[in-house]
């Protein structure tokens, strides 16, 4: 039978710290109080380091969960908005043809406000420089006086949401005019 109490067998610290020094021979023969204090300080340091590591892991876990939750939410919003793009296209066409009026105009305006609130922005206008990351070129047309590839006609607007392209703009691209490019001075000329 062991001479330790059940609490001491489980490694629990007694209420009174003086009890630790009354039995110096329990964990080693002739252990001095100074050695025991240094062992306890080392043990406290190890436990403190373990606790700090666990707390850092928890903080990182919480940040990761919050970030994943935000990404998941944003992905859901983008999916719904992407499915609404044909509706926005139809509203834009009705507005271009003057068929957007009355109560339908109020609904369209409210839908545009909600889309803007969620960060949806339309892009693609005649004269914009052509960017293959933003524009889908459907045809190429020579344009007199053009000095660079630019949008000459917009077939369908593109949309971005929070700097992410949901749909590229479908456009006609103008070819640079060789006569205009030759007339433009280059940087190396004085």
N, C-alpha and C. Protein backbone atom coordinates (compact mmCIF):
# COMPACT_ATOMS: atom_id res chain seq x y z
N UNK A 1 0.84 -1.17 0.00
CA UNK A 1 0.00 0.00 0.00
C UNK A 1 0.88 1.23 0.00
N UNK A 2 0.46 2.26 -0.69
CA UNK A 2 1.24 3.49 -0.83
C UNK A 2 1.05 4.37 0.39
N UNK A 3 2.12 5.13 0.71
CA UNK A 3 2.02 6.03 1.85
C UNK A 3 1.49 7.41 1.45
N UNK A 4 1.15 7.62 0.16
CA UNK A 4 0.60 8.89 -0.31
C UNK A 4 -0.91 8.88 -0.20
N UNK A 5 -1.46 10.06 0.01
CA UNK A 5 -2.92 10.20 0.02
C UNK A 5 -3.40 10.19 -1.42
N UNK A 6 -4.68 9.93 -1.66
CA UNK A 6 -5.20 9.92 -3.03
C UNK A 6 -4.94 11.24 -3.77
N UNK A 7 -5.02 12.38 -3.07
CA UNK A 7 -4.77 13.68 -3.72
C UNK A 7 -3.32 13.78 -4.16
N UNK A 8 -2.40 13.31 -3.37
CA UNK A 8 -0.98 13.38 -3.72
C UNK A 8 -0.67 12.44 -4.87
N UNK A 9 -1.39 11.31 -4.95
CA UNK A 9 -1.15 10.38 -6.04
C UNK A 9 -1.57 10.99 -7.38
N UNK A 10 -2.58 11.83 -7.39
CA UNK A 10 -3.04 12.48 -8.62
C UNK A 10 -2.19 13.68 -8.98
N UNK A 11 -1.23 14.04 -8.16
CA UNK A 11 -0.34 15.15 -8.47
C UNK A 11 -0.91 16.50 -8.10
N UNK A 12 -1.86 16.54 -7.18
CA UNK A 12 -2.44 17.82 -6.80
C UNK A 12 -1.53 18.52 -5.80
N UNK A 13 -1.51 19.82 -5.88
CA UNK A 13 -0.69 20.64 -5.00
C UNK A 13 -1.46 20.86 -3.70
N UNK A 14 -0.82 20.66 -2.54
CA UNK A 14 -1.51 20.90 -1.27
C UNK A 14 -1.79 22.37 -1.07
N UNK A 15 -2.77 22.68 -0.20
CA UNK A 15 -3.15 24.06 0.06
C UNK A 15 -2.02 24.85 0.70
N UNK A 16 -1.29 24.24 1.55
CA UNK A 16 -0.22 24.93 2.27
C UNK A 16 1.11 24.53 1.64
N UNK A 17 1.85 25.49 1.08
CA UNK A 17 3.10 25.20 0.40
C UNK A 17 4.17 24.71 1.36
N UNK A 18 4.03 24.96 2.66
CA UNK A 18 5.05 24.51 3.61
C UNK A 18 5.10 22.99 3.68
N UNK A 19 4.01 22.32 3.30
CA UNK A 19 4.00 20.87 3.30
C UNK A 19 4.98 20.30 2.29
N UNK A 20 5.27 21.07 1.23
CA UNK A 20 6.22 20.60 0.23
C UNK A 20 7.62 20.44 0.81
N UNK A 21 7.94 21.26 1.78
CA UNK A 21 9.29 21.25 2.33
C UNK A 21 9.40 20.42 3.60
N UNK A 22 8.28 19.96 4.15
CA UNK A 22 8.32 19.14 5.37
C UNK A 22 8.79 17.74 5.08
N UNK A 23 8.50 17.21 3.86
CA UNK A 23 8.92 15.86 3.50
C UNK A 23 9.92 15.94 2.37
N UNK A 24 11.17 16.32 2.65
CA UNK A 24 12.13 16.47 1.57
C UNK A 24 12.50 15.16 0.92
N UNK A 25 12.25 14.05 1.52
CA UNK A 25 12.70 12.79 0.96
C UNK A 25 11.65 12.09 0.11
N UNK A 26 10.52 12.71 -0.21
CA UNK A 26 9.47 12.02 -0.94
C UNK A 26 9.80 11.80 -2.40
N UNK A 27 10.52 12.74 -3.05
CA UNK A 27 10.84 12.52 -4.46
C UNK A 27 12.34 12.39 -4.69
N UNK A 28 13.08 12.31 -3.71
CA UNK A 28 14.52 12.10 -3.84
C UNK A 28 15.13 12.08 -2.45
N UNK A 29 16.21 11.34 -2.28
CA UNK A 29 16.85 11.23 -0.97
C UNK A 29 17.66 12.47 -0.72
N UNK A 30 17.34 13.18 0.36
CA UNK A 30 18.11 14.34 0.79
C UNK A 30 18.02 15.53 -0.14
N UNK A 31 16.88 15.80 -0.76
CA UNK A 31 16.72 16.95 -1.65
C UNK A 31 16.62 18.20 -0.80
N UNK A 32 17.45 19.18 -1.16
CA UNK A 32 17.45 20.43 -0.38
C UNK A 32 16.32 21.34 -0.86
N UNK A 33 15.91 22.26 0.01
CA UNK A 33 14.83 23.18 -0.38
C UNK A 33 15.20 24.02 -1.60
N UNK A 34 16.47 24.41 -1.74
CA UNK A 34 16.87 25.23 -2.89
C UNK A 34 16.70 24.46 -4.20
N UNK A 35 17.06 23.18 -4.18
CA UNK A 35 16.92 22.35 -5.37
C UNK A 35 15.43 22.17 -5.69
N UNK A 36 14.66 21.94 -4.66
CA UNK A 36 13.22 21.75 -4.84
C UNK A 36 12.58 23.02 -5.41
N UNK A 37 12.98 24.19 -4.92
CA UNK A 37 12.46 25.47 -5.42
C UNK A 37 12.83 25.63 -6.90
N UNK A 38 14.06 25.31 -7.25
CA UNK A 38 14.47 25.46 -8.66
C UNK A 38 13.70 24.49 -9.55
N UNK A 39 13.44 23.25 -9.04
CA UNK A 39 12.65 22.30 -9.81
C UNK A 39 11.23 22.83 -10.00
N UNK A 40 10.65 23.38 -8.95
CA UNK A 40 9.30 23.92 -9.05
C UNK A 40 9.25 25.14 -9.97
N UNK A 41 10.26 25.98 -9.94
CA UNK A 41 10.30 27.13 -10.84
C UNK A 41 10.40 26.67 -12.29
N UNK A 42 11.18 25.63 -12.52
CA UNK A 42 11.29 25.08 -13.87
C UNK A 42 9.95 24.50 -14.31
N UNK A 43 9.28 23.78 -13.41
CA UNK A 43 7.97 23.22 -13.71
C UNK A 43 6.94 24.33 -14.00
N UNK A 44 6.96 25.40 -13.21
CA UNK A 44 6.06 26.53 -13.45
C UNK A 44 6.36 27.17 -14.80
N UNK A 45 7.63 27.29 -15.15
CA UNK A 45 8.00 27.86 -16.45
C UNK A 45 7.50 27.02 -17.60
N UNK A 46 7.63 25.68 -17.46
CA UNK A 46 7.14 24.78 -18.51
C UNK A 46 5.62 24.89 -18.65
N UNK A 47 4.92 24.90 -17.54
CA UNK A 47 3.46 24.98 -17.59
C UNK A 47 3.00 26.32 -18.16
N UNK A 48 3.71 27.39 -17.81
CA UNK A 48 3.38 28.72 -18.35
C UNK A 48 3.59 28.73 -19.86
N UNK A 49 4.69 28.15 -20.33
CA UNK A 49 4.95 28.09 -21.78
C UNK A 49 3.87 27.26 -22.48
N UNK A 50 3.46 26.14 -21.86
CA UNK A 50 2.40 25.32 -22.44
C UNK A 50 1.09 26.10 -22.53
N UNK A 51 0.78 26.82 -21.48
CA UNK A 51 -0.44 27.62 -21.46
C UNK A 51 -0.40 28.72 -22.51
N UNK A 52 0.74 29.37 -22.67
CA UNK A 52 0.87 30.42 -23.68
C UNK A 52 0.72 29.83 -25.08
N UNK A 53 1.31 28.64 -25.30
CA UNK A 53 1.16 27.99 -26.61
C UNK A 53 -0.30 27.65 -26.89
N UNK A 54 -0.98 27.11 -25.90
CA UNK A 54 -2.39 26.78 -26.08
C UNK A 54 -3.24 28.02 -26.35
N UNK A 55 -2.93 29.09 -25.64
CA UNK A 55 -3.69 30.32 -25.87
C UNK A 55 -3.42 30.86 -27.27
N UNK A 56 -2.18 30.80 -27.74
CA UNK A 56 -1.86 31.26 -29.10
C UNK A 56 -2.57 30.39 -30.14
N UNK A 57 -2.61 29.07 -29.90
CA UNK A 57 -3.32 28.18 -30.83
C UNK A 57 -4.81 28.53 -30.87
N UNK A 58 -5.39 28.82 -29.73
CA UNK A 58 -6.81 29.17 -29.68
C UNK A 58 -7.07 30.47 -30.42
N UNK A 59 -6.23 31.47 -30.21
CA UNK A 59 -6.41 32.76 -30.89
C UNK A 59 -6.30 32.57 -32.40
N UNK A 60 -5.32 31.78 -32.85
CA UNK A 60 -5.18 31.52 -34.28
C UNK A 60 -6.37 30.75 -34.83
N UNK A 61 -6.86 29.80 -34.07
CA UNK A 61 -8.04 29.04 -34.48
C UNK A 61 -9.24 29.97 -34.63
N UNK A 62 -9.44 30.85 -33.67
CA UNK A 62 -10.57 31.79 -33.71
C UNK A 62 -10.46 32.72 -34.92
N UNK A 63 -9.26 33.21 -35.20
CA UNK A 63 -9.07 34.07 -36.38
C UNK A 63 -9.38 33.30 -37.66
N UNK A 64 -8.90 32.06 -37.73
CA UNK A 64 -9.13 31.25 -38.93
C UNK A 64 -10.62 30.98 -39.13
N UNK A 65 -11.33 30.67 -38.06
CA UNK A 65 -12.77 30.41 -38.15
C UNK A 65 -13.51 31.68 -38.58
N UNK A 66 -13.13 32.82 -38.01
CA UNK A 66 -13.77 34.08 -38.40
C UNK A 66 -13.51 34.39 -39.87
N UNK A 67 -12.26 34.17 -40.32
CA UNK A 67 -11.91 34.43 -41.72
C UNK A 67 -12.68 33.48 -42.64
N UNK A 68 -12.74 32.20 -42.27
CA UNK A 68 -13.48 31.22 -43.08
C UNK A 68 -14.97 31.56 -43.14
N UNK A 69 -15.51 32.02 -42.02
CA UNK A 69 -16.92 32.40 -41.98
C UNK A 69 -17.17 33.57 -42.94
N UNK A 70 -16.27 34.56 -42.94
CA UNK A 70 -16.42 35.72 -43.82
C UNK A 70 -16.29 35.31 -45.29
N UNK A 71 -15.34 34.43 -45.58
CA UNK A 71 -15.16 33.97 -46.97
C UNK A 71 -16.39 33.19 -47.43
N UNK A 72 -16.94 32.36 -46.55
CA UNK A 72 -18.13 31.59 -46.89
C UNK A 72 -19.33 32.52 -47.14
N UNK A 73 -19.47 33.52 -46.30
CA UNK A 73 -20.57 34.49 -46.47
C UNK A 73 -20.42 35.22 -47.80
N UNK A 74 -19.19 35.69 -48.07
CA UNK A 74 -18.93 36.43 -49.31
C UNK A 74 -19.19 35.55 -50.52
N UNK A 75 -18.81 34.29 -50.44
CA UNK A 75 -19.02 33.37 -51.55
C UNK A 75 -20.52 33.18 -51.81
N UNK A 76 -21.31 33.09 -50.76
CA UNK A 76 -22.76 32.95 -50.91
C UNK A 76 -23.38 34.18 -51.56
N UNK A 77 -22.95 35.36 -51.13
CA UNK A 77 -23.46 36.61 -51.71
C UNK A 77 -23.08 36.68 -53.19
N UNK A 78 -21.83 36.33 -53.51
CA UNK A 78 -21.39 36.37 -54.91
C UNK A 78 -22.19 35.41 -55.77
N UNK A 79 -22.51 34.24 -55.24
CA UNK A 79 -23.28 33.26 -56.01
C UNK A 79 -24.68 33.78 -56.32
N UNK A 80 -25.32 34.38 -55.34
CA UNK A 80 -26.68 34.91 -55.55
C UNK A 80 -26.63 36.08 -56.54
N UNK A 81 -25.67 36.97 -56.37
CA UNK A 81 -25.56 38.13 -57.25
C UNK A 81 -25.24 37.68 -58.68
N UNK A 82 -24.39 36.67 -58.83
CA UNK A 82 -24.07 36.16 -60.16
C UNK A 82 -25.32 35.65 -60.86
N UNK A 83 -26.19 35.00 -60.12
CA UNK A 83 -27.43 34.50 -60.72
C UNK A 83 -28.40 35.64 -61.05
N UNK A 84 -28.23 36.80 -60.41
CA UNK A 84 -29.09 37.95 -60.70
C UNK A 84 -28.56 38.83 -61.85
N UNK A 85 -27.36 38.54 -62.36
CA UNK A 85 -26.80 39.38 -63.43
C UNK A 85 -27.69 39.44 -64.67
N UNK A 86 -28.31 38.34 -65.13
CA UNK A 86 -29.21 38.46 -66.29
C UNK A 86 -30.39 39.41 -66.02
N UNK A 87 -30.87 39.43 -64.78
CA UNK A 87 -31.96 40.35 -64.43
C UNK A 87 -31.48 41.79 -64.55
N UNK A 88 -30.27 42.05 -64.03
CA UNK A 88 -29.71 43.40 -64.13
C UNK A 88 -29.48 43.79 -65.60
N UNK A 89 -29.07 42.83 -66.43
CA UNK A 89 -28.90 43.11 -67.87
C UNK A 89 -30.24 43.49 -68.50
N UNK A 90 -31.28 42.76 -68.16
CA UNK A 90 -32.61 43.05 -68.72
C UNK A 90 -33.09 44.43 -68.29
N UNK A 91 -32.84 44.77 -67.04
CA UNK A 91 -33.23 46.10 -66.55
C UNK A 91 -32.46 47.19 -67.29
N UNK A 92 -31.16 46.98 -67.52
CA UNK A 92 -30.35 47.96 -68.25
C UNK A 92 -30.85 48.12 -69.68
N UNK A 93 -31.21 47.03 -70.33
CA UNK A 93 -31.74 47.11 -71.71
C UNK A 93 -33.07 47.85 -71.74
N UNK A 94 -33.93 47.56 -70.77
CA UNK A 94 -35.23 48.26 -70.71
C UNK A 94 -35.01 49.75 -70.51
N UNK A 95 -34.03 50.11 -69.69
CA UNK A 95 -33.72 51.52 -69.45
C UNK A 95 -33.17 52.19 -70.72
N UNK A 96 -32.33 51.48 -71.48
CA UNK A 96 -31.78 52.03 -72.72
C UNK A 96 -32.88 52.28 -73.76
N UNK A 97 -33.91 51.47 -73.74
CA UNK A 97 -35.00 51.61 -74.71
C UNK A 97 -36.15 52.47 -74.20
N UNK A 98 -35.98 53.05 -73.01
CA UNK A 98 -37.00 53.94 -72.47
C UNK A 98 -38.23 53.23 -71.96
N UNK A 99 -38.12 51.95 -71.68
CA UNK A 99 -39.27 51.18 -71.23
C UNK A 99 -39.28 50.99 -69.71
N UNK A 100 -38.43 51.71 -69.02
CA UNK A 100 -38.33 51.59 -67.57
C UNK A 100 -39.03 52.79 -66.95
N UNK A 101 -40.24 52.58 -66.44
CA UNK A 101 -40.99 53.70 -65.88
C UNK A 101 -41.94 53.20 -64.79
N UNK A 102 -42.49 54.14 -64.03
CA UNK A 102 -43.49 53.83 -63.01
C UNK A 102 -42.94 53.00 -61.86
N UNK A 103 -43.75 52.05 -61.41
CA UNK A 103 -43.38 51.20 -60.29
C UNK A 103 -42.19 50.31 -60.59
N UNK A 104 -42.08 49.90 -61.86
CA UNK A 104 -40.95 49.06 -62.24
C UNK A 104 -39.63 49.82 -62.11
N UNK A 105 -39.66 51.13 -62.38
CA UNK A 105 -38.46 51.96 -62.23
C UNK A 105 -38.04 52.01 -60.75
N UNK A 106 -39.00 52.10 -59.84
CA UNK A 106 -38.69 52.11 -58.41
C UNK A 106 -38.06 50.79 -57.97
N UNK A 107 -38.59 49.69 -58.48
CA UNK A 107 -38.02 48.37 -58.15
C UNK A 107 -36.60 48.26 -58.70
N UNK A 108 -36.38 48.71 -59.91
CA UNK A 108 -35.05 48.66 -60.53
C UNK A 108 -34.05 49.53 -59.76
N UNK A 109 -34.49 50.72 -59.34
CA UNK A 109 -33.61 51.59 -58.57
C UNK A 109 -33.24 50.96 -57.23
N UNK A 110 -34.22 50.33 -56.59
CA UNK A 110 -33.96 49.68 -55.29
C UNK A 110 -33.00 48.50 -55.47
N UNK A 111 -33.17 47.75 -56.54
CA UNK A 111 -32.28 46.62 -56.82
C UNK A 111 -30.86 47.12 -57.08
N UNK A 112 -30.72 48.24 -57.78
CA UNK A 112 -29.39 48.82 -58.03
C UNK A 112 -28.73 49.27 -56.73
N UNK A 113 -29.53 49.85 -55.81
CA UNK A 113 -28.99 50.27 -54.51
C UNK A 113 -28.47 49.09 -53.71
N UNK A 114 -29.25 48.01 -53.69
CA UNK A 114 -28.85 46.82 -52.94
C UNK A 114 -27.59 46.21 -53.54
N UNK A 115 -27.51 46.17 -54.86
CA UNK A 115 -26.32 45.63 -55.52
C UNK A 115 -25.09 46.47 -55.20
N UNK A 116 -25.25 47.79 -55.22
CA UNK A 116 -24.12 48.67 -54.88
C UNK A 116 -23.71 48.52 -53.42
N UNK A 117 -24.69 48.31 -52.54
CA UNK A 117 -24.40 48.13 -51.12
C UNK A 117 -23.53 46.90 -50.89
N UNK A 118 -23.72 45.87 -51.70
CA UNK A 118 -22.93 44.65 -51.56
C UNK A 118 -21.64 44.69 -52.37
N UNK A 119 -21.33 45.84 -52.98
CA UNK A 119 -20.06 46.01 -53.69
C UNK A 119 -20.07 45.63 -55.15
N UNK A 120 -21.23 45.51 -55.75
CA UNK A 120 -21.33 45.16 -57.17
C UNK A 120 -21.18 46.43 -58.01
N UNK A 121 -20.25 46.39 -58.95
CA UNK A 121 -20.00 47.54 -59.82
C UNK A 121 -19.95 47.07 -61.27
N UNK A 122 -20.64 47.80 -62.13
CA UNK A 122 -20.61 47.51 -63.55
C UNK A 122 -19.42 48.23 -64.16
N UNK A 123 -18.84 47.63 -65.20
CA UNK A 123 -17.73 48.28 -65.91
C UNK A 123 -17.83 47.91 -67.38
N UNK A 124 -17.06 48.61 -68.16
CA UNK A 124 -17.04 48.39 -69.60
C UNK A 124 -17.72 49.54 -70.30
N UNK A 125 -16.92 50.49 -70.76
CA UNK A 125 -17.45 51.65 -71.47
C UNK A 125 -16.61 51.87 -72.72
N UNK A 126 -17.22 52.46 -73.72
CA UNK A 126 -16.51 52.77 -74.96
C UNK A 126 -15.36 53.72 -74.64
N UNK A 127 -14.18 53.40 -75.16
CA UNK A 127 -12.99 54.23 -74.94
C UNK A 127 -12.08 53.70 -73.83
N UNK A 128 -12.54 52.77 -73.03
CA UNK A 128 -11.67 52.18 -72.00
C UNK A 128 -10.53 51.42 -72.66
N UNK A 129 -9.34 51.47 -72.08
CA UNK A 129 -8.25 50.64 -72.62
C UNK A 129 -8.61 49.16 -72.48
N UNK A 130 -8.29 48.37 -73.48
CA UNK A 130 -8.62 46.95 -73.45
C UNK A 130 -7.73 46.23 -72.45
N UNK A 131 -8.36 45.48 -71.55
CA UNK A 131 -7.65 44.68 -70.55
C UNK A 131 -8.20 43.25 -70.64
N UNK A 132 -7.38 42.29 -71.05
CA UNK A 132 -7.90 40.93 -71.21
C UNK A 132 -8.38 40.30 -69.90
N UNK A 133 -8.00 40.86 -68.75
CA UNK A 133 -8.47 40.35 -67.47
C UNK A 133 -9.88 40.85 -67.16
N UNK A 134 -10.28 41.95 -67.80
CA UNK A 134 -11.59 42.54 -67.54
C UNK A 134 -12.55 42.43 -68.72
N UNK A 135 -12.00 42.31 -69.92
CA UNK A 135 -12.83 42.34 -71.12
C UNK A 135 -12.71 41.03 -71.91
N UNK A 136 -13.81 40.62 -72.51
CA UNK A 136 -13.82 39.48 -73.42
C UNK A 136 -14.04 40.06 -74.81
N UNK A 137 -13.01 39.97 -75.65
CA UNK A 137 -13.09 40.55 -76.99
C UNK A 137 -13.88 39.62 -77.90
N UNK A 138 -14.99 40.13 -78.42
CA UNK A 138 -15.82 39.33 -79.32
C UNK A 138 -15.49 39.62 -80.78
N UNK A 139 -15.01 40.81 -81.05
CA UNK A 139 -14.59 41.15 -82.42
C UNK A 139 -13.57 42.29 -82.36
N UNK A 140 -12.87 42.44 -83.48
CA UNK A 140 -11.82 43.45 -83.58
C UNK A 140 -12.15 44.34 -84.78
N UNK A 141 -12.15 45.65 -84.55
CA UNK A 141 -12.55 46.59 -85.58
C UNK A 141 -11.48 47.67 -85.71
N UNK A 142 -11.04 47.99 -86.93
CA UNK A 142 -10.09 49.10 -87.07
C UNK A 142 -10.79 50.43 -86.77
N UNK A 143 -10.13 51.29 -86.03
CA UNK A 143 -10.71 52.57 -85.65
C UNK A 143 -9.73 53.67 -86.04
N UNK A 144 -10.11 54.56 -86.96
CA UNK A 144 -9.21 55.64 -87.38
C UNK A 144 -8.85 56.54 -86.20
N UNK A 145 -7.57 56.83 -86.06
CA UNK A 145 -7.10 57.73 -85.00
C UNK A 145 -6.78 57.04 -83.69
N UNK A 146 -7.06 55.77 -83.55
CA UNK A 146 -6.77 55.06 -82.29
C UNK A 146 -5.28 54.77 -82.19
N UNK A 147 -4.73 54.98 -81.02
CA UNK A 147 -3.30 54.74 -80.81
C UNK A 147 -3.03 53.49 -79.98
N UNK A 148 -4.06 52.92 -79.40
CA UNK A 148 -3.90 51.69 -78.60
C UNK A 148 -5.17 50.86 -78.73
N UNK A 149 -5.08 49.62 -78.28
CA UNK A 149 -6.27 48.77 -78.26
C UNK A 149 -7.22 49.31 -77.20
N UNK A 150 -8.43 49.65 -77.63
CA UNK A 150 -9.42 50.15 -76.68
C UNK A 150 -10.80 49.62 -77.06
N UNK A 151 -11.72 49.76 -76.14
CA UNK A 151 -13.08 49.27 -76.34
C UNK A 151 -13.79 50.22 -77.30
N UNK A 152 -14.32 49.66 -78.41
CA UNK A 152 -15.03 50.49 -79.37
C UNK A 152 -16.54 50.27 -79.29
N UNK A 153 -16.97 49.15 -78.72
CA UNK A 153 -18.40 48.88 -78.57
C UNK A 153 -18.57 47.90 -77.41
N UNK A 154 -19.61 48.10 -76.60
CA UNK A 154 -19.89 47.21 -75.48
C UNK A 154 -21.15 46.41 -75.81
N UNK A 155 -21.00 45.09 -75.89
CA UNK A 155 -22.15 44.23 -76.13
C UNK A 155 -22.85 43.86 -74.82
N UNK A 156 -22.06 43.67 -73.78
CA UNK A 156 -22.62 43.30 -72.47
C UNK A 156 -21.65 43.81 -71.39
N UNK A 157 -22.19 44.54 -70.42
CA UNK A 157 -21.35 45.07 -69.36
C UNK A 157 -20.79 43.95 -68.50
N UNK A 158 -19.63 44.23 -67.92
CA UNK A 158 -19.04 43.30 -66.97
C UNK A 158 -19.34 43.77 -65.56
N UNK A 159 -19.12 42.89 -64.61
CA UNK A 159 -19.39 43.23 -63.22
C UNK A 159 -18.25 42.75 -62.32
N UNK A 160 -17.91 43.59 -61.35
CA UNK A 160 -16.94 43.22 -60.32
C UNK A 160 -17.62 43.32 -58.96
N UNK A 161 -17.12 42.54 -58.03
CA UNK A 161 -17.61 42.61 -56.66
C UNK A 161 -16.38 42.51 -55.76
N UNK A 162 -16.11 43.58 -55.03
CA UNK A 162 -14.96 43.63 -54.13
C UNK A 162 -13.67 43.26 -54.86
N UNK A 163 -13.41 43.90 -55.97
CA UNK A 163 -12.20 43.72 -56.78
C UNK A 163 -12.08 42.32 -57.40
N UNK A 164 -13.17 41.60 -57.47
CA UNK A 164 -13.17 40.28 -58.11
C UNK A 164 -14.12 40.34 -59.29
N UNK A 165 -13.65 39.90 -60.45
CA UNK A 165 -14.47 39.94 -61.65
C UNK A 165 -15.48 38.79 -61.61
N UNK A 166 -16.77 39.16 -61.59
CA UNK A 166 -17.83 38.14 -61.63
C UNK A 166 -18.13 37.74 -63.08
N UNK A 167 -18.10 38.74 -63.95
CA UNK A 167 -18.32 38.48 -65.37
C UNK A 167 -17.54 39.52 -66.17
N UNK A 168 -16.73 39.09 -67.14
CA UNK A 168 -16.01 40.08 -67.95
C UNK A 168 -16.97 40.80 -68.89
N UNK A 169 -16.60 42.02 -69.25
CA UNK A 169 -17.41 42.78 -70.22
C UNK A 169 -17.17 42.21 -71.61
N UNK A 170 -18.23 42.02 -72.37
CA UNK A 170 -18.11 41.51 -73.73
C UNK A 170 -18.09 42.72 -74.66
N UNK A 171 -16.96 42.86 -75.38
CA UNK A 171 -16.73 44.10 -76.12
C UNK A 171 -16.17 43.85 -77.51
N UNK A 172 -16.24 44.90 -78.32
CA UNK A 172 -15.51 44.96 -79.59
C UNK A 172 -14.28 45.81 -79.32
N UNK A 173 -13.16 45.38 -79.85
CA UNK A 173 -11.88 46.06 -79.58
C UNK A 173 -11.42 46.75 -80.85
N UNK A 174 -10.94 47.98 -80.70
CA UNK A 174 -10.43 48.72 -81.86
C UNK A 174 -8.94 48.43 -82.02
N UNK A 175 -8.54 48.25 -83.28
CA UNK A 175 -7.12 48.10 -83.59
C UNK A 175 -6.48 49.47 -83.65
N UNK A 176 -5.26 49.59 -83.22
CA UNK A 176 -4.58 50.89 -83.37
C UNK A 176 -4.40 51.22 -84.85
N UNK A 177 -4.59 52.49 -85.16
CA UNK A 177 -4.42 52.97 -86.53
C UNK A 177 -2.92 53.11 -86.79
N UNK A 178 -2.37 52.42 -87.81
CA UNK A 178 -0.92 52.51 -88.07
C UNK A 178 -0.48 53.94 -88.39
N UNK A 179 -1.33 54.71 -89.04
CA UNK A 179 -0.98 56.10 -89.37
C UNK A 179 -0.90 56.95 -88.11
N UNK A 180 -1.80 56.73 -87.14
CA UNK A 180 -1.79 57.50 -85.90
C UNK A 180 -0.62 57.09 -85.02
N UNK A 181 -0.26 55.82 -85.06
CA UNK A 181 0.88 55.34 -84.26
C UNK A 181 2.18 55.89 -84.80
N UNK A 182 2.29 56.04 -86.13
CA UNK A 182 3.52 56.58 -86.74
C UNK A 182 3.64 58.07 -86.47
N UNK A 183 2.52 58.78 -86.38
CA UNK A 183 2.55 60.22 -86.14
C UNK A 183 2.83 60.57 -84.69
N UNK A 184 2.58 59.66 -83.78
CA UNK A 184 2.80 59.92 -82.36
C UNK A 184 4.29 59.81 -82.04
N UNK A 185 4.88 60.82 -81.36
CA UNK A 185 6.31 60.75 -81.05
C UNK A 185 6.58 59.68 -79.98
N UNK A 186 7.71 59.01 -80.11
CA UNK A 186 8.09 57.99 -79.14
C UNK A 186 8.93 58.63 -78.03
N UNK A 187 9.17 57.90 -76.98
CA UNK A 187 9.91 58.44 -75.85
C UNK A 187 11.38 58.65 -76.17
N UNK A 188 11.93 57.90 -77.13
CA UNK A 188 13.36 58.00 -77.42
C UNK A 188 13.68 59.17 -78.35
N UNK A 189 12.67 59.78 -78.95
CA UNK A 189 12.93 60.92 -79.84
C UNK A 189 13.11 62.18 -79.02
N UNK A 190 13.97 63.07 -79.50
CA UNK A 190 14.23 64.34 -78.79
C UNK A 190 13.42 65.41 -79.38
